[in-house]
Amino acid sequence: MPFEVNNFLLIDNDSEFSRQFTEHYFAQPHGTRPSTLVVAGANTRQLVKLMFDELIKDYCYCDFSNEISVSELASYLHEHHDIAGVLFNETDYLLADDKQRFIFNSLHSVRFLIKELEGGYQFEPVADIAQNNHLSCQTEIAETPQDLAALCEKLNN
């Protein structure tokens, strides 16, 4: 049974890889249903093209070296999408330094590495331990509360 990439977040560190991956899964006539993939990265021009070509459902700018940007991404995803997990290009993940991997491992508890093979892709779960913090998009931590006074009181108790 093929791996389902529905409702996943794809980290776009390599625009060429992201384009090939999304075309493989969602280009017509091969792709029979609309894309539910969300992509985050710094190359918004590339991300807009992917969305225009209907290869992704949504995109979000994110500078993964900046925790504030990642925290904003987590809040956006928590409020607007039901992300099932995160997909990383295996090469990008393995080349990341410790700080970058901490950020990657904080995004979601379900994480997969994508390895390109001849004629397809292989998915392997990330072996590193997931972090649950302000950078995680699946937890209530990422939720932006409407009542900031109540949040302040909750945090101070």
Coordinates of C-alpha atoms in Angstrom, one line a residue:
M1 CA 0.0 0.0 0.0
P2 CA 1.5 3.4 -1.0
F3 CA 2.2 6.0 1.6
E4 CA -0.5 8.6 1.8
V5 CA 0.8 12.2 1.9
N6 CA -2.6 13.7 2.7
N7 CA -2.7 16.6 5.2
F8 CA 1.1 16.6 5.7
L9 CA 3.4 19.6 6.0
L10 CA 6.3 19.4 3.5
I11 CA 9.4 21.4 4.5
D12 CA 10.7 23.2 1.4
N13 CA 14.5 23.6 1.8
D14 CA 15.1 22.4 -1.8
S15 CA 12.6 23.9 -4.3
E16 CA 13.6 21.4 -7.0
F17 CA 12.9 18.4 -4.8
S18 CA 9.6 19.9 -3.6
R19 CA 8.5 20.5 -7.2
Q20 CA 9.3 16.9 -8.3
F21 CA 7.8 15.4 -5.1
T22 CA 4.5 17.3 -5.5
E23 CA 4.3 16.6 -9.2
H24 CA 4.8 12.9 -8.5
Y25 CA 1.8 12.8 -6.2
F26 CA -0.6 15.4 -7.4
A27 CA 0.1 16.3 -11.1
Q28 CA -2.7 15.6 -13.5
P29 CA -3.7 13.1 -14.9
H30 CA -1.7 10.9 -12.4
G31 CA -3.1 12.7 -9.4
T32 CA -6.8 11.9 -9.2
R33 CA -7.7 14.1 -6.2
P34 CA -6.8 17.6 -5.1
S35 CA -3.7 18.1 -3.2
T36 CA -4.0 18.4 0.6
L37 CA -0.3 19.0 1.1
V38 CA 0.8 22.2 2.9
V39 CA 4.4 23.5 2.2
A40 CA 6.5 25.8 4.3
G41 CA 9.7 27.5 3.3
A42 CA 11.5 30.7 2.6
N43 CA 11.1 30.7 -1.2
T44 CA 7.6 32.1 -1.5
R45 CA 7.9 32.6 -5.3
Q46 CA 8.3 28.8 -5.7
L47 CA 5.6 28.1 -3.2
V48 CA 3.1 30.3 -5.1
K49 CA 3.9 28.5 -8.3
L50 CA 3.2 25.1 -6.6
M51 CA -0.1 26.4 -5.4
F52 CA -0.9 28.0 -8.8
D53 CA -0.2 24.6 -10.4
E54 CA -2.6 23.0 -7.8
L55 CA 0.2 20.8 -6.5
I56 CA -0.3 22.0 -2.9
K57 CA -3.3 23.1 -0.9
D58 CA -1.6 25.9 0.9
Y59 CA 1.8 27.4 1.7
C60 CA 3.3 29.5 4.4
Y61 CA 6.5 31.5 4.5
C62 CA 8.9 30.2 7.2
D63 CA 12.5 31.0 8.0
F64 CA 13.5 27.8 9.8
S65 CA 16.5 29.4 11.4
N66 CA 14.3 31.9 13.3
E67 CA 12.2 30.4 16.2
I68 CA 9.8 33.3 16.0
S69 CA 9.0 32.5 12.4
V70 CA 8.6 28.8 13.2
S71 CA 6.3 29.6 16.1
E72 CA 4.2 31.8 13.8
L73 CA 4.1 28.8 11.4
A74 CA 3.0 26.5 14.2
S75 CA 0.2 28.9 15.2
Y76 CA -1.0 29.3 11.6
L77 CA -1.0 25.5 11.0
H78 CA -2.8 24.8 14.3
E79 CA -5.6 27.3 13.5
H80 CA -6.1 26.6 9.8
H81 CA -5.0 23.0 9.0
D82 CA -5.2 19.6 10.6
I83 CA -1.6 18.5 9.9
A84 CA -1.1 14.7 10.1
G85 CA 2.7 15.0 10.2
V86 CA 5.8 16.6 8.7
L87 CA 7.8 15.4 5.6
F88 CA 11.5 16.3 5.2
N89 CA 13.8 15.7 2.3
E90 CA 16.2 13.1 3.9
T91 CA 19.3 15.0 2.7
D92 CA 18.2 18.3 4.2
Y93 CA 17.4 16.7 7.5
L94 CA 20.6 14.8 7.7
L95 CA 22.7 17.9 6.9
A96 CA 21.0 20.0 9.5
D97 CA 22.9 21.1 12.6
D98 CA 21.7 20.4 16.1
K99 CA 19.7 23.6 16.4
Q100 CA 18.0 23.1 13.1
R101 CA 17.1 19.5 14.0
F102 CA 15.6 20.6 17.3
I103 CA 13.4 22.9 15.4
F104 CA 12.5 20.2 12.8
N105 CA 11.7 17.7 15.6
S106 CA 9.5 20.2 17.4
L107 CA 7.2 20.8 14.5
H108 CA 5.1 17.6 15.0
S109 CA 5.3 14.3 16.7
V110 CA 4.8 12.4 13.4
R111 CA 7.8 13.0 11.1
F112 CA 9.1 11.2 8.0
L113 CA 12.2 11.4 5.9
I114 CA 11.6 11.3 2.1
K115 CA 14.3 9.5 0.0
E116 CA 14.0 9.8 -3.7
L117 CA 14.3 6.4 -5.5
E118 CA 14.1 5.6 -9.2
G119 CA 10.4 5.9 -10.1
G120 CA 9.2 7.0 -6.7
Y121 CA 9.9 7.9 -3.1
Q122 CA 10.6 6.0 0.1
F123 CA 9.4 7.2 3.5
E124 CA 11.1 6.4 6.8
P125 CA 10.0 7.6 10.2
V126 CA 12.4 10.1 11.9
A127 CA 14.4 8.2 14.5
D128 CA 15.0 11.3 16.7
I129 CA 12.8 12.0 19.6
A130 CA 10.0 14.6 19.0
Q131 CA 9.8 17.7 21.1
N132 CA 6.5 19.1 22.3
N133 CA 6.9 22.9 22.7
H134 CA 5.9 26.3 21.3
L135 CA 7.1 25.3 17.8
S136 CA 4.7 22.3 17.6
C137 CA 1.7 22.7 15.3
Q138 CA -0.4 19.8 16.7
T139 CA -0.7 20.9 20.3
E140 CA -2.7 23.6 22.1
I141 CA 0.6 25.4 22.9
A142 CA 0.4 26.6 19.3
E143 CA -3.1 27.9 19.7
T144 CA -3.4 31.7 19.8
P145 CA -5.9 32.5 22.5
Q146 CA -8.5 35.2 22.0
D147 CA -8.4 36.3 25.6
L148 CA -4.8 37.3 26.3
A149 CA -5.6 38.4 29.9
A150 CA -6.8 34.9 30.7
L151 CA -3.7 33.5 29.2
C152 CA -1.5 35.8 31.3
E153 CA -3.3 34.8 34.4
K154 CA -3.1 31.0 33.5
L155 CA 0.7 31.3 32.9
N156 CA 1.3 33.2 36.1
N157 CA -0.4 30.6 38.3

